[in-house]
Tab-separated table of C-alpha atoms in Angstrom:
chain	number	residue	atom	x	y	z
A	1	MET	CA	-261.149	57.660	78.681
A	2	SER	CA	-260.057	60.063	81.445
A	3	THR	CA	-256.429	61.093	81.860
A	4	ALA	CA	-254.894	61.260	85.313
A	5	PRO	CA	-254.074	64.832	86.305
A	6	VAL	CA	-250.434	65.826	86.088
A	7	PRO	CA	-249.029	66.757	89.508
A	8	GLU	CA	-247.659	70.238	89.751
A	9	VAL	CA	-244.982	71.996	91.782
A	10	ASP	CA	-244.989	75.781	92.075
A	11	LEU	CA	-241.548	77.282	92.669
A	12	GLY	CA	-242.821	80.819	93.113
A	13	ASP	CA	-239.866	83.217	92.871
A	14	LEU	CA	-237.364	80.553	93.931
A	15	GLY	CA	-234.558	79.943	91.430
A	16	PHE	CA	-232.208	77.006	90.971
A	17	GLY	CA	-229.404	79.105	92.359
A	18	ARG	CA	-231.208	79.132	95.700
A	19	GLY	CA	-232.506	75.578	96.034
A	20	ALA	CA	-235.418	75.209	93.588
A	21	HIS	CA	-234.009	71.833	92.544
A	22	LEU	CA	-234.936	70.451	95.960
A	23	LEU	CA	-238.636	71.069	95.358
A	24	VAL	CA	-238.508	69.563	91.870
A	25	GLN	CA	-236.494	66.608	93.093
A	26	ARG	CA	-238.928	65.968	95.938
A	27	ALA	CA	-241.940	66.052	93.601
A	28	LEU	CA	-240.273	63.701	91.098
A	29	ALA	CA	-239.341	61.179	93.780
A	30	GLY	CA	-242.936	60.010	94.023
A	31	LEU	CA	-243.277	59.378	90.292
A	32	PRO	CA	-242.263	56.302	88.288
A	33	PRO	CA	-239.972	56.609	85.248
A	34	GLY	CA	-242.077	58.277	82.504
A	35	GLY	CA	-244.184	60.107	85.069
A	36	ARG	CA	-244.930	63.742	84.324
A	37	LEU	CA	-244.526	66.762	86.595
A	38	ALA	CA	-245.719	70.270	85.766
A	39	VAL	CA	-243.361	72.967	86.990
A	40	THR	CA	-244.410	76.596	87.439
A	41	GLY	CA	-242.406	79.507	88.654
A	42	ARG	CA	-241.539	83.149	88.134
A	43	ASP	CA	-237.734	83.166	88.317
A	44	PRO	CA	-236.464	84.712	85.023
A	45	ALA	CA	-233.676	82.127	84.679
A	46	LEU	CA	-235.960	79.135	85.204
A	47	ARG	CA	-236.282	78.358	81.498
A	48	VAL	CA	-232.479	77.999	81.327
A	49	HIS	CA	-231.704	76.377	84.653
A	50	LEU	CA	-234.512	73.795	84.738
A	51	PRO	CA	-233.578	71.990	81.481
A	52	ALA	CA	-229.883	72.117	82.403
A	53	TRP	CA	-230.614	70.481	85.738
A	54	CYS	CA	-232.873	67.878	84.098
A	55	ARG	CA	-230.256	66.938	81.504
A	56	GLY	CA	-227.741	66.288	84.263
A	57	ARG	CA	-230.147	63.865	85.913
A	58	GLY	CA	-231.567	62.092	82.889
A	59	HIS	CA	-235.016	63.723	82.834
A	60	ARG	CA	-236.751	65.052	79.728
A	61	VAL	CA	-238.375	68.501	79.471
A	62	GLU	CA	-241.455	69.349	77.403
A	63	TRP	CA	-242.670	72.855	76.695
A	64	PRO	CA	-246.457	72.962	76.334
A	65	ASP	CA	-248.043	76.134	75.021
A	66	ARG	CA	-251.097	76.863	77.107
A	67	GLY	CA	-251.467	80.426	75.792
A	68	ASP	CA	-253.264	81.551	78.918
A	69	GLY	CA	-250.503	83.699	80.416
A	70	SER	CA	-249.953	81.334	83.317
A	71	ASP	CA	-246.612	80.772	85.038
A	72	LEU	CA	-246.242	77.261	83.577
A	73	VAL	CA	-242.632	76.793	82.545
A	74	ALA	CA	-242.372	73.151	81.595
A	75	VAL	CA	-243.408	69.552	82.089
A	76	VAL	CA	-240.608	67.336	83.376
A	77	VAL	CA	-240.782	63.685	82.340
A	78	ARG	CA	-239.013	61.600	84.936
A	79	GLY	CA	-236.142	59.515	83.595
A	80	SER	CA	-234.689	56.295	84.965
A	81	ALA	CA	-231.192	57.581	85.736
A	82	ASP	CA	-231.839	57.843	89.473
A	83	ASP	CA	-233.153	54.282	89.567
A	84	ASP	CA	-230.295	53.057	87.377
A	85	ARG	CA	-227.781	54.693	89.689
A	86	TRP	CA	-228.947	52.564	92.596
A	87	PHE	CA	-229.181	49.325	90.666
A	88	GLY	CA	-227.007	46.816	92.516
A	89	ALA	CA	-226.849	48.979	95.644
A	90	GLU	CA	-226.822	47.206	98.996
A	91	ARG	CA	-227.176	48.067	102.641
A	92	ALA	CA	-223.955	48.035	104.642
A	93	GLY	CA	-225.474	45.619	107.101
A	94	PRO	CA	-227.928	46.507	109.870
A	95	ALA	CA	-227.467	49.935	111.409
A	96	LEU	CA	-227.757	48.845	115.036
A	97	PRO	CA	-224.814	47.227	116.863
A	98	SER	CA	-227.109	44.476	118.118
A	99	ALA	CA	-227.184	42.894	114.635
A	100	LEU	CA	-223.660	43.289	113.286
A	101	SER	CA	-222.388	41.448	110.250
A	102	SER	CA	-219.946	38.766	111.324
A	103	ARG	CA	-217.531	39.616	108.512
A	104	PRO	CA	-218.296	42.826	106.603
A	105	PRO	CA	-216.940	42.804	103.045
A	106	ALA	CA	-214.203	45.137	101.888
A	107	ARG	CA	-216.610	46.827	99.458
A	108	TRP	CA	-218.461	48.318	102.427
A	109	GLY	CA	-215.210	50.133	103.144
A	110	LEU	CA	-215.773	53.513	104.736
A	111	GLY	CA	-219.516	53.507	104.131
A	112	ALA	CA	-221.606	54.218	107.200
A	113	ARG	CA	-223.006	51.073	108.780
A	114	GLY	CA	-226.586	50.561	107.581
A	115	ALA	CA	-226.253	53.054	104.701
A	116	LEU	CA	-227.432	52.228	101.158
A	117	LEU	CA	-224.165	51.909	99.260
A	118	GLU	CA	-223.981	52.821	95.596
A	119	ALA	CA	-222.233	50.059	93.648
A	120	GLY	CA	-218.748	50.595	92.310
A	121	GLY	CA	-216.965	52.257	95.213
A	122	PRO	CA	-213.413	51.453	96.286
A	123	GLU	CA	-212.661	48.358	98.329
A	124	ALA	CA	-210.914	49.504	101.479
A	125	ARG	CA	-208.960	46.684	103.088
A	126	PHE	CA	-209.144	46.370	106.868
A	127	ASP	CA	-207.494	43.185	108.068
A	128	LEU	CA	-209.308	43.254	111.422
A	129	ASP	CA	-212.673	42.536	109.821
A	130	ASP	CA	-213.913	39.607	111.898
A	131	ARG	CA	-216.582	40.437	114.488
A	132	ASP	CA	-215.392	37.777	116.866
A	133	LEU	CA	-211.836	39.073	116.658
A	134	VAL	CA	-212.521	42.646	117.788
A	135	TRP	CA	-216.005	42.891	119.249
A	136	ALA	CA	-217.402	42.912	122.760
A	137	ASP	CA	-221.084	43.542	123.425
A	138	ILE	CA	-220.157	46.034	126.135
A	139	ALA	CA	-218.287	48.268	123.665
A	140	PRO	CA	-221.181	50.687	122.892
A	141	HIS	CA	-221.905	51.145	126.607
A	142	LEU	CA	-218.239	51.636	127.460
A	143	TYR	CA	-217.838	54.189	124.684
A	144	ALA	CA	-220.840	56.179	125.923
A	145	GLN	CA	-219.457	56.042	129.453
A	146	ALA	CA	-215.967	57.033	128.326
A	147	ALA	CA	-217.238	59.963	126.258
A	148	ALA	CA	-219.328	61.209	129.181
A	149	ARG	CA	-216.443	60.987	131.652
A	150	GLN	CA	-213.747	62.856	129.776
A	151	TRP	CA	-212.053	65.361	132.056
A	152	ASP	CA	-210.122	68.542	131.408
A	153	PRO	CA	-206.528	68.431	132.722
A	154	GLN	CA	-206.625	72.158	133.334
A	155	THR	CA	-209.746	72.265	135.480
A	156	ALA	CA	-209.973	68.768	136.991
A	157	VAL	CA	-206.632	68.987	138.829
A	158	PRO	CA	-205.881	71.458	141.668
A	159	TRP	CA	-202.617	72.671	140.130
A	160	ASP	CA	-202.602	75.833	142.229
A	161	ASP	CA	-203.186	74.197	145.612
A	162	PRO	CA	-200.294	75.196	147.880
A	163	PHE	CA	-197.953	72.458	149.093
A	164	ALA	CA	-194.259	72.080	149.819
A	165	LEU	CA	-192.394	68.767	149.875
A	166	PRO	CA	-188.893	67.930	151.064
A	167	ALA	CA	-186.505	67.796	148.108
A	168	ASP	CA	-185.995	64.034	148.332
A	169	VAL	CA	-189.760	63.364	148.417
A	170	GLU	CA	-190.302	65.680	145.457
A	171	ALA	CA	-187.539	63.817	143.608
A	172	ALA	CA	-189.355	60.542	144.308
A	173	VAL	CA	-192.565	61.980	142.851
A	174	VAL	CA	-190.694	63.170	139.750
A	175	GLN	CA	-189.162	59.711	139.271
A	176	VAL	CA	-192.511	57.959	139.524
A	177	MET	CA	-194.134	60.483	137.178
A	178	THR	CA	-191.369	59.887	134.628
A	179	TYR	CA	-192.046	56.170	134.798
A	180	LEU	CA	-195.790	56.726	134.394
A	181	VAL	CA	-195.290	58.917	131.308
A	182	GLU	CA	-193.233	56.197	129.626
A	183	ASN	CA	-195.883	53.584	130.325
A	184	GLU	CA	-198.685	55.810	129.080
A	185	GLN	CA	-196.762	56.481	125.867
A	186	ALA	CA	-196.708	52.754	125.168
A	187	ALA	CA	-200.370	52.436	126.156
A	188	LEU	CA	-201.222	55.076	123.553
A	189	VAL	CA	-199.092	53.632	120.749
A	190	VAL	CA	-200.561	50.106	121.019
A	191	PRO	CA	-204.212	51.046	120.204
A	192	ALA	CA	-202.992	53.679	117.739
A	193	ARG	CA	-201.354	50.918	115.701
A	194	LEU	CA	-204.504	48.786	115.812
A	195	VAL	CA	-207.357	51.241	115.354
A	196	GLY	CA	-206.670	51.945	111.675
A	197	ARG	CA	-206.832	48.232	110.910
A	198	ILE	CA	-210.354	47.684	112.309
A	199	HIS	CA	-213.217	47.589	109.806
A	200	PRO	CA	-215.395	50.695	110.383
A	201	HIS	CA	-218.443	48.406	110.558
A	202	PHE	CA	-217.342	47.851	114.159
A	203	ARG	CA	-217.264	51.571	114.781
A	204	GLU	CA	-218.033	51.396	118.515
A	205	VAL	CA	-214.750	49.540	119.042
A	206	VAL	CA	-212.938	52.137	116.921
A	207	GLN	CA	-214.586	54.936	118.893
A	208	LEU	CA	-213.760	53.305	122.212
A	209	LEU	CA	-210.106	52.827	121.286
A	210	ALA	CA	-209.966	56.424	120.048
A	211	VAL	CA	-211.208	57.645	123.436
A	212	GLN	CA	-208.726	55.291	125.109
A	213	MET	CA	-205.949	56.963	123.146
A	214	ALA	CA	-207.272	60.355	124.261
A	215	ASP	CA	-207.213	59.055	127.849
A	216	GLU	CA	-203.563	58.073	127.529
A	217	ALA	CA	-202.682	61.406	125.961
A	218	ARG	CA	-204.299	63.177	128.926
A	219	HIS	CA	-202.432	60.952	131.365
A	220	MET	CA	-199.137	61.753	129.657
A	221	GLU	CA	-199.944	65.439	129.968
A	222	VAL	CA	-200.823	65.454	133.665
A	223	PHE	CA	-197.992	63.143	134.714
A	224	SER	CA	-195.479	65.253	132.782
A	225	ARG	CA	-196.929	68.448	134.203
A	226	ARG	CA	-196.723	67.123	137.766
A	227	ALA	CA	-193.122	65.995	137.223
A	228	LEU	CA	-192.176	69.525	136.150
A	229	LEU	CA	-194.397	71.395	138.608
A	230	ARG	CA	-191.513	72.216	140.946
A	231	GLY	CA	-188.513	71.795	138.657
A	232	ALA	CA	-187.268	71.523	135.091
A	233	GLU	CA	-185.946	67.966	134.850
A	234	MET	CA	-187.558	64.533	134.545
A	235	GLY	CA	-186.296	61.418	136.318
A	236	THR	CA	-184.357	58.446	134.939
A	237	SER	CA	-185.386	55.924	132.291
A	238	SER	CA	-183.947	52.420	132.337
A	239	ALA	CA	-183.070	50.412	129.235
A	240	GLY	CA	-184.849	47.374	130.689
A	241	GLY	CA	-188.025	49.336	131.272
A	242	ARG	CA	-188.089	50.632	127.721
A	243	GLN	CA	-187.402	47.121	126.402
A	244	SER	CA	-190.372	45.816	128.358
A	245	LEU	CA	-192.620	48.484	126.859
A	246	PHE	CA	-191.255	47.814	123.377
A	247	THR	CA	-192.475	44.216	123.555
A	248	LEU	CA	-195.995	45.624	123.966
A	249	VAL	CA	-195.687	47.992	121.036
A	250	ALA	CA	-194.218	45.279	118.795
A	251	GLU	CA	-197.202	42.918	119.206
A	252	SER	CA	-199.368	43.156	116.066
A	253	ASP	CA	-202.020	40.553	116.920
A	254	PHE	CA	-205.168	42.302	118.196
A	255	ALA	CA	-206.084	39.698	120.817
A	256	LEU	CA	-202.547	39.307	122.110
A	257	ALA	CA	-201.941	43.064	122.208
A	258	SER	CA	-205.176	43.522	124.192
A	259	PHE	CA	-204.168	40.713	126.516
A	260	LEU	CA	-200.634	41.928	127.228
A	261	LEU	CA	-201.565	45.601	127.494
A	262	SER	CA	-205.039	45.741	129.036
A	263	VAL	CA	-205.454	42.491	130.949
A	264	LEU	CA	-201.937	42.097	132.329
A	265	GLY	CA	-200.290	45.519	131.989
A	266	GLU	CA	-203.046	48.038	132.644
A	267	GLY	CA	-204.613	45.698	135.178
A	268	SER	CA	-201.415	45.926	137.220
A	269	PHE	CA	-201.241	49.646	136.437
A	270	VAL	CA	-204.619	50.163	138.136
A	271	ASP	CA	-203.164	48.678	141.319
A	272	LEU	CA	-200.155	50.982	141.035
A	273	LEU	CA	-202.326	54.078	140.576
A	274	SER	CA	-204.436	53.054	143.573
A	275	PHE	CA	-201.234	52.689	145.612
A	276	LEU	CA	-200.043	56.134	144.510
A	277	HIS	CA	-203.420	57.680	145.281
A	278	GLU	CA	-203.240	56.298	148.816
A	279	ASN	CA	-199.605	57.303	149.368
A	280	ALA	CA	-199.461	60.584	147.449
A	281	PRO	CA	-197.641	63.290	149.400
A	282	ASP	CA	-199.537	66.172	147.783
A	283	PRO	CA	-203.032	66.955	146.444
A	284	VAL	CA	-201.979	67.216	142.791
A	285	THR	CA	-200.376	63.769	142.702
A	286	ARG	CA	-203.338	62.292	144.551
A	287	ARG	CA	-205.863	63.778	142.140
A	288	ILE	CA	-204.153	62.851	138.860
A	289	CYS	CA	-203.607	59.278	140.019
A	290	TRP	CA	-207.284	58.953	140.935
A	291	LEU	CA	-208.431	60.373	137.589
A	292	ALA	CA	-206.101	58.149	135.586
A	293	MET	CA	-207.160	55.105	137.609
A	294	GLN	CA	-210.822	55.573	136.605
A	295	ASP	CA	-209.865	55.635	132.931
A	296	GLU	CA	-207.547	52.632	133.186
A	297	ARG	CA	-210.228	50.526	134.859
A	298	ARG	CA	-212.417	51.073	131.814
A	299	HIS	CA	-209.588	49.959	129.519
A	300	VAL	CA	-209.228	46.742	131.490
A	301	VAL	CA	-212.987	46.086	131.357
A	302	PHE	CA	-213.005	46.226	127.547
A	303	GLY	CA	-209.896	44.072	127.231
A	304	MET	CA	-211.425	41.434	129.470
A	305	ALA	CA	-214.849	41.528	127.783
A	306	HIS	CA	-213.306	41.220	124.336
A	307	LEU	CA	-211.109	38.275	125.306
A	308	GLU	CA	-213.857	36.502	127.261
A	309	HIS	CA	-216.062	36.727	124.170
A	310	GLN	CA	-213.311	35.389	121.954
A	311	ALA	CA	-212.403	32.601	124.394
A	312	GLN	CA	-215.940	31.241	124.129
A	313	LEU	CA	-215.556	30.900	120.357
A	314	ASP	CA	-211.890	29.980	119.942
A	315	PRO	CA	-210.725	26.944	121.934
A	316	LEU	CA	-207.133	27.681	120.935
A	317	LEU	CA	-207.096	31.239	122.291
A	318	ARG	CA	-205.681	30.249	125.680
A	319	ASP	CA	-202.802	28.448	123.956
A	320	ARG	CA	-201.990	31.661	122.117
A	321	LEU	CA	-202.239	33.758	125.287
A	322	ARG	CA	-200.009	31.326	127.149
A	323	ALA	CA	-197.440	31.413	124.345
A	324	ALA	CA	-197.505	35.233	124.318
A	325	ILE	CA	-196.625	35.341	128.027
A	326	HIS	CA	-193.755	32.892	127.587
A	327	ARG	CA	-192.497	34.701	124.488
A	328	ARG	CA	-192.460	38.056	126.254
A	329	HIS	CA	-190.819	36.569	129.343
A	330	ASP	CA	-188.046	35.034	127.223
A	331	ALA	CA	-187.491	38.332	125.402
A	332	LEU	CA	-187.026	40.124	128.728
A	333	ALA	CA	-185.065	37.413	130.537
A	334	ASP	CA	-181.776	39.316	130.297
A	335	THR	CA	-183.164	42.717	131.315
A	336	ALA	CA	-183.023	44.195	134.795
A	337	GLY	CA	-186.795	44.566	135.160
A	338	LEU	CA	-188.216	47.498	137.085
A	339	ASN	CA	-185.973	50.548	137.208
A	340	ALA	CA	-184.399	50.484	140.681
A	341	ASP	CA	-184.928	54.235	140.915
A	342	VAL	CA	-188.657	53.680	140.495
A	343	PHE	CA	-188.802	50.970	143.145
A	344	ASP	CA	-186.892	53.142	145.608
A	345	ALA	CA	-189.127	56.128	144.852
A	346	LEU	CA	-192.210	54.032	145.611
A	347	VAL	CA	-190.683	53.004	148.945
A	348	VAL	CA	-189.945	56.653	149.799
A	349	LEU	CA	-193.530	57.701	149.037
A	350	ALA	CA	-194.994	54.801	151.016
A	351	ALA	CA	-192.632	55.368	153.947
A	352	GLY	CA	-193.584	58.988	154.547
A	353	GLY	CA	-190.419	59.540	156.566
A	354	TRP	CA	-186.772	58.528	156.997
A	355	HIS	CA	-186.870	56.697	160.308
A	356	PRO	CA	-185.795	53.059	159.821
A	357	ASP	CA	-189.232	51.907	160.921
A	358	ASP	CA	-190.838	54.191	158.317
A	359	VAL	CA	-188.611	52.867	155.546
A	360	SER	CA	-189.292	49.301	156.614
A	361	ALA	CA	-193.027	49.961	156.544
A	362	GLY	CA	-192.732	51.619	153.126
A	363	PHE	CA	-190.799	48.657	151.774
A	364	GLY	CA	-193.496	46.331	153.078
A	365	ARG	CA	-196.214	48.377	151.396
A	366	VAL	CA	-194.443	48.138	148.030
A	367	GLN	CA	-194.135	44.382	148.477
A	368	ALA	CA	-197.852	44.283	149.278
A	369	LEU	CA	-198.474	46.233	146.064
A	370	GLN	CA	-196.555	43.644	144.065
A	371	HIS	CA	-198.557	40.884	145.725
A	372	ALA	CA	-201.833	42.668	144.939
A	373	MET	CA	-200.751	43.017	141.301
A	374	ASP	CA	-199.987	39.298	141.147
A	375	GLN	CA	-203.322	38.348	142.720
A	376	GLY	CA	-205.186	40.607	140.307
A	377	ARG	CA	-203.459	39.081	137.294
A	378	GLN	CA	-204.298	35.597	138.554
A	379	ARG	CA	-207.981	36.473	138.961
A	380	ARG	CA	-208.178	37.849	135.443
A	381	LEU	CA	-206.401	34.803	134.007
A	382	VAL	CA	-208.836	32.491	135.790
A	383	ARG	CA	-211.737	34.461	134.287
A	384	LEU	CA	-210.250	33.753	130.878
A	385	GLY	CA	-210.400	30.025	131.582
A	386	PHE	CA	-206.952	29.172	132.975
A	387	ARG	CA	-206.737	26.811	135.936
A	388	ALA	CA	-205.776	28.500	139.201
A	389	ASP	CA	-202.376	26.818	139.394
A	390	GLU	CA	-201.539	27.729	135.808
A	391	ALA	CA	-202.770	31.283	136.329
A	392	ALA	CA	-200.349	31.599	139.263
A	393	ALA	CA	-197.452	30.267	137.169
A	394	LEU	CA	-198.235	32.558	134.222
A	395	SER	CA	-198.672	35.615	136.439
A	396	ALA	CA	-195.222	34.979	137.909
A	397	LEU	CA	-193.779	35.298	134.393
A	398	HIS	CA	-195.200	38.787	133.905
A	399	THR	CA	-192.670	41.572	133.376
A	400	ARG	CA	-191.131	42.950	136.546
A	401	ASN	CA	-191.667	46.392	134.987
A	402	PHE	CA	-195.361	46.106	136.003
A	403	MET	CA	-196.710	47.187	132.578
């Protein structure tokens, strides 16, 4: 009866201190438990290091005496420890986002999606673990787009372009920039509070929100830098404005936070940035408003896609969205709304001069901005399934602070 030849791996001069275990491990991987592997090599420490490595991995070592002066060191008999280690292991769902698990278990925790998970790891609790609660099919595409369109505040803005503005126009710019910084702070805090609660199985959403936070951080930087470009003081901050922003930050429900911030707030913010881009009195203000507007549009797209997906599955979602608008309106009923200094600054920028006709035209342009914001909110509400008349009524309840 013939005996199958024993496979052999020659380590040459390679020792275990420099990676010899990789060659042995690779050769053993193709053998069943009990399979035999001949190991040859010339490293002087091999007779010490090989059995030590084998003991740590559950393999047995035999020392045949061939008496022919060859380099044979040992025969390794493969143990079952490697197989035992992976007993009960499971894949953390499919790797591709096109086949996500609807509700990944806590035991998948921080394991990479699609990875083979060794049993016995910690159970990391993420309360936002429902696919339909956080997902939108456009998320991977939006993340790729967002990552590709990151811009450098230092090089993307013409900070050194020469310009000189009258003091009162510069003061108006500073006031608007101060207002924008406050709004961007809130727009950063909201996803920051949510992102750590999302199960990593939905990593494209986590990645997208992380880039969104980076967007807001950049916006805060450029708006602050423009405010201080010609002076050392920021503008005013109203209590009512901060209260309005606080109602965004305080919302802990993922869908409602996305709705109030992205669909209503940032949607209106896009209109404001477009207005500022058109009426900017200097190249720096014009450029930073255009750059921020591109980012904010992407934020609105994800918020809408996520809520449209959820609205198809949850017939009660619109009731919750409606209640969120009413709740926020009631909380802000006793506040003054938009900081009067901000409104006046917008009129000054839109007027472009101090003749009564200029101021009147500027005032009209700000009113047109408010109308455009209202129309945009209504369109987005209709897309989410609200009737046109109800969308108009709900839009009218939106905070007078724009965001």
